[in-house]
């Protein structure tokens, strides 16, 4: 027997069928929404939490014509209306809805529910970090690639393995040049190394494996 249940193996709906949960379930009402319906927006007045009974929902931020998906909710997942996100039904969806205060009063007696909240919030956090990465680092990535291409044009040495480039600057100085931190430069360079674009020959020398591929790639950033 496993001593600890994996978060992904847990399903609140299954737990809700056990007698321990009878008390909680009576505070919930079932609501149905058709596919594509916007269920909640950030301006929702009622402070509710809901558990997905069936179907699929999308949690997203929207500004003018831009949207960022933060999480998908499926059967057994839990979410609330007191966040800055929109919630949309992707399929025909059924949810169990409860007032947040009432729900909070019962929560301490139901550790499994908190674990489900952690799973959903973890998902939300993961996607939020990816969104932030895209927004913040994309520009920096492009600027760093431009710096590398410039350095290769200035002082690159072409070899059969690729273009050897003396960086000429410390990571700190490169960071200042492209407007970021030393940590971010290291992070991005490591990503490039993992993706096999680059190889580190020593602390201040890089091998650009395929300069023209890097130039093509820059235009996609
Ligand atoms: C026991 C029930 C709950 C209580 C008492 C509670 C309470 C709160 C409070 C006081 C805030 C801060 C609101 C503000 O800054 O105006 C908050 C934020 C938040 N809660 Fe809850 N919450 C509960 C359940 C949940 C659940 C089930 C979820 C989703 C799994 C959730 C997700 C969030 C998120 C994402 C935020 C940040 C909102 C934002 O800044 O956009 N909460 N919650």
PDB file of C-alpha atoms and ligand atoms in Angstrom:
ATOM      1  CA  UNK A   1       0.000   0.000   0.000  1.00  0.00           C
ATOM      2  CA  UNK A   2       1.414   3.415  -0.841  1.00  0.00           C
ATOM      3  CA  UNK A   3       1.726   5.539   2.266  1.00  0.00           C
ATOM      4  CA  UNK A   4       0.990   8.762   0.437  1.00  0.00           C
ATOM      5  CA  UNK A   5      -1.556   9.367  -2.267  1.00  0.00           C
ATOM      6  CA  UNK A   6      -0.193  11.125  -5.310  1.00  0.00           C
ATOM      7  CA  UNK A   7      -1.955  14.418  -5.968  1.00  0.00           C
ATOM      8  CA  UNK A   8      -2.947  13.332  -9.450  1.00  0.00           C
ATOM      9  CA  UNK A   9      -4.584  10.160  -8.184  1.00  0.00           C
ATOM     10  CA  UNK A  10      -6.930  12.058  -5.980  1.00  0.00           C
ATOM     11  CA  UNK A  11     -10.417  12.862  -7.111  1.00  0.00           C
ATOM     12  CA  UNK A  12     -12.585  15.022  -4.915  1.00  0.00           C
ATOM     13  CA  UNK A  13     -15.739  13.607  -6.443  1.00  0.00           C
ATOM     14  CA  UNK A  14     -14.813  10.110  -5.340  1.00  0.00           C
ATOM     15  CA  UNK A  15     -14.038  11.405  -1.851  1.00  0.00           C
ATOM     16  CA  UNK A  16     -17.332  13.254  -1.792  1.00  0.00           C
ATOM     17  CA  UNK A  17     -19.207   9.983  -2.065  1.00  0.00           C
ATOM     18  CA  UNK A  18     -17.900   8.813   1.286  1.00  0.00           C
ATOM     19  CA  UNK A  19     -20.051   9.391   4.422  1.00  0.00           C
ATOM     20  CA  UNK A  20     -17.438  11.759   5.935  1.00  0.00           C
ATOM     21  CA  UNK A  21     -18.287  14.296   3.282  1.00  0.00           C
ATOM     22  CA  UNK A  22     -22.065  14.198   3.501  1.00  0.00           C
ATOM     23  CA  UNK A  23     -22.016  17.319   5.627  1.00  0.00           C
ATOM     24  CA  UNK A  24     -20.025  19.338   3.153  1.00  0.00           C
ATOM     25  CA  UNK A  25     -21.985  18.254   0.117  1.00  0.00           C
ATOM     26  CA  UNK A  26     -25.244  19.688   1.413  1.00  0.00           C
ATOM     27  CA  UNK A  27     -23.845  23.217   1.046  1.00  0.00           C
ATOM     28  CA  UNK A  28     -23.210  22.683  -2.674  1.00  0.00           C
ATOM     29  CA  UNK A  29     -25.602  23.249  -5.548  1.00  0.00           C
ATOM     30  CA  UNK A  30     -25.165  21.834  -9.033  1.00  0.00           C
ATOM     31  CA  UNK A  31     -24.966  24.174 -12.008  1.00  0.00           C
ATOM     32  CA  UNK A  32     -24.710  23.354 -15.699  1.00  0.00           C
ATOM     33  CA  UNK A  33     -23.136  25.437 -18.454  1.00  0.00           C
ATOM     34  CA  UNK A  34     -23.003  24.802 -22.176  1.00  0.00           C
ATOM     35  CA  UNK A  35     -19.761  24.572 -24.117  1.00  0.00           C
ATOM     36  CA  UNK A  36     -18.006  27.925 -24.810  1.00  0.00           C
ATOM     37  CA  UNK A  37     -19.953  29.745 -22.056  1.00  0.00           C
ATOM     38  CA  UNK A  38     -18.117  32.300 -19.934  1.00  0.00           C
ATOM     39  CA  UNK A  39     -18.941  31.115 -16.428  1.00  0.00           C
ATOM     40  CA  UNK A  40     -17.192  33.644 -14.191  1.00  0.00           C
ATOM     41  CA  UNK A  41     -15.333  36.864 -14.793  1.00  0.00           C
ATOM     42  CA  UNK A  42     -13.034  38.778 -12.415  1.00  0.00           C
ATOM     43  CA  UNK A  43     -15.948  41.068 -11.591  1.00  0.00           C
ATOM     44  CA  UNK A  44     -18.075  38.297 -10.101  1.00  0.00           C
ATOM     45  CA  UNK A  45     -19.777  39.626  -7.001  1.00  0.00           C
ATOM     46  CA  UNK A  46     -20.364  36.347  -5.222  1.00  0.00           C
ATOM     47  CA  UNK A  47     -17.402  34.736  -3.493  1.00  0.00           C
ATOM     48  CA  UNK A  48     -17.780  31.084  -4.434  1.00  0.00           C
ATOM     49  CA  UNK A  49     -15.696  28.002  -4.762  1.00  0.00           C
ATOM     50  CA  UNK A  50     -16.648  25.258  -7.194  1.00  0.00           C
ATOM     51  CA  UNK A  51     -15.734  21.667  -7.891  1.00  0.00           C
ATOM     52  CA  UNK A  52     -15.880  20.350 -11.446  1.00  0.00           C
ATOM     53  CA  UNK A  53     -18.288  17.443 -11.709  1.00  0.00           C
ATOM     54  CA  UNK A  54     -17.926  16.848 -15.449  1.00  0.00           C
ATOM     55  CA  UNK A  55     -16.663  18.634 -18.539  1.00  0.00           C
ATOM     56  CA  UNK A  56     -13.674  20.914 -18.922  1.00  0.00           C
ATOM     57  CA  UNK A  57     -12.995  24.540 -18.021  1.00  0.00           C
ATOM     58  CA  UNK A  58     -10.331  27.055 -18.901  1.00  0.00           C
ATOM     59  CA  UNK A  59      -8.936  29.644 -16.466  1.00  0.00           C
ATOM     60  CA  UNK A  60      -7.410  32.617 -18.251  1.00  0.00           C
ATOM     61  CA  UNK A  61      -6.393  36.250 -18.063  1.00  0.00           C
ATOM     62  CA  UNK A  62      -7.579  38.613 -20.764  1.00  0.00           C
ATOM     63  CA  UNK A  63      -6.404  42.098 -21.640  1.00  0.00           C
ATOM     64  CA  UNK A  64      -7.795  43.746 -24.757  1.00  0.00           C
ATOM     65  CA  UNK A  65      -7.010  41.281 -27.565  1.00  0.00           C
ATOM     66  CA  UNK A  66      -4.553  39.151 -25.536  1.00  0.00           C
ATOM     67  CA  UNK A  67      -5.326  36.033 -23.545  1.00  0.00           C
ATOM     68  CA  UNK A  68      -3.127  33.928 -21.308  1.00  0.00           C
ATOM     69  CA  UNK A  69      -4.345  30.510 -20.237  1.00  0.00           C
ATOM     70  CA  UNK A  70      -3.443  29.775 -16.633  1.00  0.00           C
ATOM     71  CA  UNK A  71      -5.029  26.354 -16.075  1.00  0.00           C
ATOM     72  CA  UNK A  72      -7.459  23.770 -17.367  1.00  0.00           C
ATOM     73  CA  UNK A  73      -9.898  22.322 -14.852  1.00  0.00           C
ATOM     74  CA  UNK A  74     -11.282  18.824 -15.119  1.00  0.00           C
ATOM     75  CA  UNK A  75     -13.536  16.529 -13.143  1.00  0.00           C
ATOM     76  CA  UNK A  76     -12.583  16.657  -9.436  1.00  0.00           C
ATOM     77  CA  UNK A  77     -10.668  19.949  -9.647  1.00  0.00           C
ATOM     78  CA  UNK A  78     -11.542  22.898  -7.452  1.00  0.00           C
ATOM     79  CA  UNK A  79     -11.426  26.641  -8.131  1.00  0.00           C
ATOM     80  CA  UNK A  80     -12.846  29.932  -6.873  1.00  0.00           C
ATOM     81  CA  UNK A  81     -14.486  33.113  -8.194  1.00  0.00           C
ATOM     82  CA  UNK A  82     -12.302  35.509  -6.163  1.00  0.00           C
ATOM     83  CA  UNK A  83      -9.398  35.609  -8.605  1.00  0.00           C
ATOM     84  CA  UNK A  84      -8.504  37.976 -11.416  1.00  0.00           C
ATOM     85  CA  UNK A  85      -9.053  35.262 -13.990  1.00  0.00           C
ATOM     86  CA  UNK A  86     -11.945  34.442 -16.311  1.00  0.00           C
ATOM     87  CA  UNK A  87     -13.416  30.940 -16.259  1.00  0.00           C
ATOM     88  CA  UNK A  88     -14.882  29.486 -19.421  1.00  0.00           C
ATOM     89  CA  UNK A  89     -16.554  26.142 -20.137  1.00  0.00           C
ATOM     90  CA  UNK A  90     -14.706  24.386 -22.948  1.00  0.00           C
ATOM     91  CA  UNK A  91     -17.178  21.498 -23.012  1.00  0.00           C
ATOM     92  CA  UNK A  92     -20.681  21.132 -21.627  1.00  0.00           C
ATOM     93  CA  UNK A  93     -19.858  21.376 -17.956  1.00  0.00           C
ATOM     94  CA  UNK A  94     -21.407  20.613 -14.606  1.00  0.00           C
ATOM     95  CA  UNK A  95     -20.026  22.164 -11.423  1.00  0.00           C
ATOM     96  CA  UNK A  96     -20.805  21.954  -7.705  1.00  0.00           C
ATOM     97  CA  UNK A  97     -20.893  25.460  -6.248  1.00  0.00           C
ATOM     98  CA  UNK A  98     -20.532  26.562  -2.620  1.00  0.00           C
ATOM     99  CA  UNK A  99     -20.124  29.840  -0.779  1.00  0.00           C
ATOM    100  CA  UNK A 100     -16.427  30.323   0.111  1.00  0.00           C
ATOM    101  CA  UNK A 101     -17.059  31.146   3.783  1.00  0.00           C
ATOM    102  CA  UNK A 102     -19.177  28.040   4.302  1.00  0.00           C
ATOM    103  CA  UNK A 103     -16.554  25.987   2.538  1.00  0.00           C
ATOM    104  CA  UNK A 104     -13.776  27.440   4.687  1.00  0.00           C
ATOM    105  CA  UNK A 105     -15.574  26.442   7.870  1.00  0.00           C
ATOM    106  CA  UNK A 106     -15.435  22.795   6.820  1.00  0.00           C
ATOM    107  CA  UNK A 107     -11.984  22.790   5.297  1.00  0.00           C
ATOM    108  CA  UNK A 108      -9.846  21.959   8.330  1.00  0.00           C
ATOM    109  CA  UNK A 109     -11.718  18.681   8.789  1.00  0.00           C
ATOM    110  CA  UNK A 110     -11.036  17.656   5.178  1.00  0.00           C
ATOM    111  CA  UNK A 111      -7.311  17.448   4.398  1.00  0.00           C
ATOM    112  CA  UNK A 112      -7.878  15.903   0.953  1.00  0.00           C
ATOM    113  CA  UNK A 113      -9.650  19.032  -0.215  1.00  0.00           C
ATOM    114  CA  UNK A 114      -6.629  21.162   0.644  1.00  0.00           C
ATOM    115  CA  UNK A 115      -4.435  18.792  -1.345  1.00  0.00           C
ATOM    116  CA  UNK A 116      -6.654  19.230  -4.394  1.00  0.00           C
ATOM    117  CA  UNK A 117      -6.400  22.986  -3.954  1.00  0.00           C
ATOM    118  CA  UNK A 118      -2.611  22.645  -3.924  1.00  0.00           C
ATOM    119  CA  UNK A 119      -2.710  20.623  -7.139  1.00  0.00           C
ATOM    120  CA  UNK A 120      -4.847  23.207  -8.957  1.00  0.00           C
ATOM    121  CA  UNK A 121      -2.872  26.150  -7.577  1.00  0.00           C
ATOM    122  CA  UNK A 122       0.357  24.380  -8.561  1.00  0.00           C
ATOM    123  CA  UNK A 123      -0.929  24.075 -12.114  1.00  0.00           C
ATOM    124  CA  UNK A 124      -1.890  27.701 -12.104  1.00  0.00           C
ATOM    125  CA  UNK A 125       1.537  28.676 -10.812  1.00  0.00           C
ATOM    126  CA  UNK A 126       3.320  26.568 -13.419  1.00  0.00           C
ATOM    127  CA  UNK A 127       1.452  28.194 -16.272  1.00  0.00           C
ATOM    128  CA  UNK A 128       1.820  31.640 -14.744  1.00  0.00           C
ATOM    129  CA  UNK A 129       5.590  31.163 -14.553  1.00  0.00           C
ATOM    130  CA  UNK A 130       5.661  30.081 -18.205  1.00  0.00           C
ATOM    131  CA  UNK A 131       3.693  33.173 -19.175  1.00  0.00           C
ATOM    132  CA  UNK A 132       6.018  35.434 -17.208  1.00  0.00           C
ATOM    133  CA  UNK A 133       9.030  33.720 -18.763  1.00  0.00           C
ATOM    134  CA  UNK A 134       7.674  34.349 -22.231  1.00  0.00           C
ATOM    135  CA  UNK A 135       6.849  37.968 -21.521  1.00  0.00           C
ATOM    136  CA  UNK A 136      10.015  38.853 -19.679  1.00  0.00           C
ATOM    137  CA  UNK A 137      12.688  36.689 -21.222  1.00  0.00           C
ATOM    138  CA  UNK A 138      11.644  36.667 -24.846  1.00  0.00           C
ATOM    139  CA  UNK A 139      13.023  40.114 -25.489  1.00  0.00           C
ATOM    140  CA  UNK A 140      16.152  39.362 -23.500  1.00  0.00           C
ATOM    141  CA  UNK A 141      16.704  36.157 -25.487  1.00  0.00           C
ATOM    142  CA  UNK A 142      16.486  38.062 -28.724  1.00  0.00           C
ATOM    143  CA  UNK A 143      18.844  40.770 -27.506  1.00  0.00           C
ATOM    144  CA  UNK A 144      21.341  38.181 -26.284  1.00  0.00           C
ATOM    145  CA  UNK A 145      21.272  36.363 -29.636  1.00  0.00           C
ATOM    146  CA  UNK A 146      21.823  39.694 -31.367  1.00  0.00           C
ATOM    147  CA  UNK A 147      24.823  40.327 -29.151  1.00  0.00           C
ATOM    148  CA  UNK A 148      26.247  36.876 -29.982  1.00  0.00           C
ATOM    149  CA  UNK A 149      25.718  37.362 -33.720  1.00  0.00           C
ATOM    150  CA  UNK A 150      27.395  40.774 -33.475  1.00  0.00           C
ATOM    151  CA  UNK A 151      30.343  39.331 -31.546  1.00  0.00           C
ATOM    152  CA  UNK A 152      30.664  36.558 -34.144  1.00  0.00           C
ATOM    153  CA  UNK A 153      30.710  39.127 -36.956  1.00  0.00           C
ATOM    154  CA  UNK A 154      33.323  41.245 -35.120  1.00  0.00           C
ATOM    155  CA  UNK A 155      35.738  38.594 -33.952  1.00  0.00           C
ATOM    156  CA  UNK A 156      34.338  35.149 -34.762  1.00  0.00           C
ATOM    157  CA  UNK A 157      36.733  32.477 -35.979  1.00  0.00           C
ATOM    158  CA  UNK A 158      35.194  29.984 -38.387  1.00  0.00           C
ATOM    159  CA  UNK A 159      36.204  26.359 -37.778  1.00  0.00           C
ATOM    160  CA  UNK A 160      34.880  23.014 -38.982  1.00  0.00           C
ATOM    161  CA  UNK A 161      32.869  22.755 -35.704  1.00  0.00           C
ATOM    162  CA  UNK A 162      31.295  26.194 -36.047  1.00  0.00           C
ATOM    163  CA  UNK A 163      32.154  29.784 -35.128  1.00  0.00           C
ATOM    164  CA  UNK A 164      34.393  30.338 -32.121  1.00  0.00           C
ATOM    165  CA  UNK A 165      33.554  33.623 -30.383  1.00  0.00           C
ATOM    166  CA  UNK A 166      35.592  35.353 -27.694  1.00  0.00           C
ATOM    167  CA  UNK A 167      32.874  37.052 -25.703  1.00  0.00           C
ATOM    168  CA  UNK A 168      35.195  39.831 -24.617  1.00  0.00           C
ATOM    169  CA  UNK A 169      32.849  40.705 -21.749  1.00  0.00           C
ATOM    170  CA  UNK A 170      31.991  39.130 -18.441  1.00  0.00           C
ATOM    171  CA  UNK A 171      28.488  37.723 -17.916  1.00  0.00           C
ATOM    172  CA  UNK A 172      27.739  40.810 -15.780  1.00  0.00           C
ATOM    173  CA  UNK A 173      28.707  43.162 -18.562  1.00  0.00           C
ATOM    174  CA  UNK A 174      26.690  41.244 -21.141  1.00  0.00           C
ATOM    175  CA  UNK A 175      23.745  41.350 -18.734  1.00  0.00           C
ATOM    176  CA  UNK A 176      24.043  45.119 -18.440  1.00  0.00           C
ATOM    177  CA  UNK A 177      24.272  45.408 -22.198  1.00  0.00           C
ATOM    178  CA  UNK A 178      21.088  43.501 -22.900  1.00  0.00           C
ATOM    179  CA  UNK A 179      19.299  44.931 -19.867  1.00  0.00           C
ATOM    180  CA  UNK A 180      18.944  41.967 -17.568  1.00  0.00           C
ATOM    181  CA  UNK A 181      20.675  40.146 -14.705  1.00  0.00           C
ATOM    182  CA  UNK A 182      23.710  37.865 -14.702  1.00  0.00           C
ATOM    183  CA  UNK A 183      21.481  35.006 -13.540  1.00  0.00           C
ATOM    184  CA  UNK A 184      19.163  35.424 -16.501  1.00  0.00           C
ATOM    185  CA  UNK A 185      22.069  35.472 -18.951  1.00  0.00           C
ATOM    186  CA  UNK A 186      23.409  32.222 -17.435  1.00  0.00           C
ATOM    187  CA  UNK A 187      19.932  30.690 -17.571  1.00  0.00           C
ATOM    188  CA  UNK A 188      19.460  31.563 -21.232  1.00  0.00           C
ATOM    189  CA  UNK A 189      22.980  30.518 -22.228  1.00  0.00           C
ATOM    190  CA  UNK A 190      22.400  27.170 -20.512  1.00  0.00           C
ATOM    191  CA  UNK A 191      19.142  26.796 -22.434  1.00  0.00           C
ATOM    192  CA  UNK A 192      21.010  27.467 -25.684  1.00  0.00           C
ATOM    193  CA  UNK A 193      23.666  24.937 -24.718  1.00  0.00           C
ATOM    194  CA  UNK A 194      21.009  22.328 -23.907  1.00  0.00           C
ATOM    195  CA  UNK A 195      19.323  23.039 -27.254  1.00  0.00           C
ATOM    196  CA  UNK A 196      22.729  22.400 -28.914  1.00  0.00           C
ATOM    197  CA  UNK A 197      23.029  25.878 -30.412  1.00  0.00           C
ATOM    198  CA  UNK A 198      26.137  26.615 -28.394  1.00  0.00           C
ATOM    199  CA  UNK A 199      29.027  24.995 -26.601  1.00  0.00           C
ATOM    200  CA  UNK A 200      31.033  26.598 -23.834  1.00  0.00           C
ATOM    201  CA  UNK A 201      34.748  26.252 -24.626  1.00  0.00           C
ATOM    202  CA  UNK A 202      35.848  28.161 -21.556  1.00  0.00           C
ATOM    203  CA  UNK A 203      34.567  30.931 -19.285  1.00  0.00           C
ATOM    204  CA  UNK A 204      34.756  33.608 -21.968  1.00  0.00           C
ATOM    205  CA  UNK A 205      34.675  31.617 -25.196  1.00  0.00           C
ATOM    206  CA  UNK A 206      31.690  30.106 -26.920  1.00  0.00           C
ATOM    207  CA  UNK A 207      31.301  27.932 -29.967  1.00  0.00           C
ATOM    208  CA  UNK A 208      28.275  28.849 -32.080  1.00  0.00           C
ATOM    209  CA  UNK A 209      27.570  25.558 -33.774  1.00  0.00           C
ATOM    210  CA  UNK A 210      25.535  26.906 -36.669  1.00  0.00           C
ATOM    211  CA  UNK A 211      25.629  30.661 -37.079  1.00  0.00           C
ATOM    212  CA  UNK A 212      23.143  30.884 -39.930  1.00  0.00           C
ATOM    213  CA  UNK A 213      20.650  28.700 -38.031  1.00  0.00           C
ATOM    214  CA  UNK A 214      21.047  31.046 -35.042  1.00  0.00           C
ATOM    215  CA  UNK A 215      20.363  34.038 -37.309  1.00  0.00           C
ATOM    216  CA  UNK A 216      17.243  32.372 -38.721  1.00  0.00           C
ATOM    217  CA  UNK A 217      16.116  31.463 -35.228  1.00  0.00           C
ATOM    218  CA  UNK A 218      16.583  35.021 -33.966  1.00  0.00           C
ATOM    219  CA  UNK A 219      13.924  36.225 -36.377  1.00  0.00           C
ATOM    220  CA  UNK A 220      11.445  33.837 -34.784  1.00  0.00           C
ATOM    221  CA  UNK A 221      12.036  35.189 -31.265  1.00  0.00           C
TER     222      UNK A 221
HETATM  223  C1  LIG B   1     -11.267  28.128   1.970  1.00  0.00           C
HETATM  224  C2  LIG B   1     -11.646  28.839   0.950  1.00  0.00           C
HETATM  225  C3  LIG B   1     -10.876  30.017   0.467  1.00  0.00           C
HETATM  226  C4  LIG B   1     -10.623  31.207   1.109  1.00  0.00           C
HETATM  227  C5  LIG B   1     -11.063  31.620   2.490  1.00  0.00           C
HETATM  228  C6  LIG B   1      -9.825  32.020   0.199  1.00  0.00           C
HETATM  229  C7  LIG B   1      -9.388  33.297   0.475  1.00  0.00           C
HETATM  230  C8  LIG B   1      -8.660  34.080  -0.382  1.00  0.00           C
HETATM  231  C9  LIG B   1      -8.266  35.462  -0.136  1.00  0.00           C
HETATM  232  C10 LIG B   1      -8.587  36.253   1.116  1.00  0.00           C
HETATM  233  C11 LIG B   1      -7.573  35.896  -1.209  1.00  0.00           C
HETATM  234  C12 LIG B   1      -6.963  37.286  -1.422  1.00  0.00           C
HETATM  235  C13 LIG B   1      -7.961  38.090  -2.221  1.00  0.00           C
HETATM  236  C14 LIG B   1      -7.518  39.504  -2.525  1.00  0.00           C
HETATM  237  O1  LIG B   1      -6.327  39.789  -2.586  1.00  0.00           O
HETATM  238  O2  LIG B   1      -8.428  40.332  -2.744  1.00  0.00           O
HETATM  239  C15 LIG B   1      -7.483  34.784  -2.142  1.00  0.00           C
HETATM  240  C16 LIG B   1      -6.852  34.841  -3.344  1.00  0.00           C
HETATM  241  C17 LIG B   1      -6.796  33.795  -4.231  1.00  0.00           C
HETATM  242  N1  LIG B   1      -7.383  32.557  -4.082  1.00  0.00           N
HETATM  243 FE1  LIG B   1      -8.511  31.951  -2.512  1.00  0.00          FE
HETATM  244  N2  LIG B   1      -9.614  31.317  -0.936  1.00  0.00           N
HETATM  245  C18 LIG B   1     -10.226  30.095  -0.822  1.00  0.00           C
HETATM  246  C19 LIG B   1     -10.265  29.096  -1.742  1.00  0.00           C
HETATM  247  C20 LIG B   1      -9.593  29.119  -2.946  1.00  0.00           C
HETATM  248  C21 LIG B   1      -9.608  28.039  -3.910  1.00  0.00           C
HETATM  249  C22 LIG B   1     -10.369  26.736  -3.778  1.00  0.00           C
HETATM  250  C23 LIG B   1      -8.828  28.432  -4.951  1.00  0.00           C
HETATM  251  C24 LIG B   1      -8.457  27.707  -6.197  1.00  0.00           C
HETATM  252  C25 LIG B   1      -8.017  26.458  -6.165  1.00  0.00           C
HETATM  253  C26 LIG B   1      -8.329  29.778  -4.646  1.00  0.00           C
HETATM  254  C27 LIG B   1      -7.514  30.513  -5.474  1.00  0.00           C
HETATM  255  C28 LIG B   1      -7.095  31.797  -5.197  1.00  0.00           C
HETATM  256  C29 LIG B   1      -6.261  32.586  -6.113  1.00  0.00           C
HETATM  257  C30 LIG B   1      -5.697  32.107  -7.451  1.00  0.00           C
HETATM  258  C31 LIG B   1      -6.076  33.825  -5.520  1.00  0.00           C
HETATM  259  C32 LIG B   1      -5.300  35.015  -6.084  1.00  0.00           C
HETATM  260  C33 LIG B   1      -6.297  35.922  -6.755  1.00  0.00           C
HETATM  261  C34 LIG B   1      -5.710  37.055  -7.595  1.00  0.00           C
HETATM  262  O3  LIG B   1      -4.917  37.813  -7.050  1.00  0.00           O
HETATM  263  O4  LIG B   1      -6.064  37.157  -8.783  1.00  0.00           O
HETATM  264  N3  LIG B   1      -8.818  30.148  -3.424  1.00  0.00           N
HETATM  265  N4  LIG B   1      -8.157  33.711  -1.619  1.00  0.00           N
END
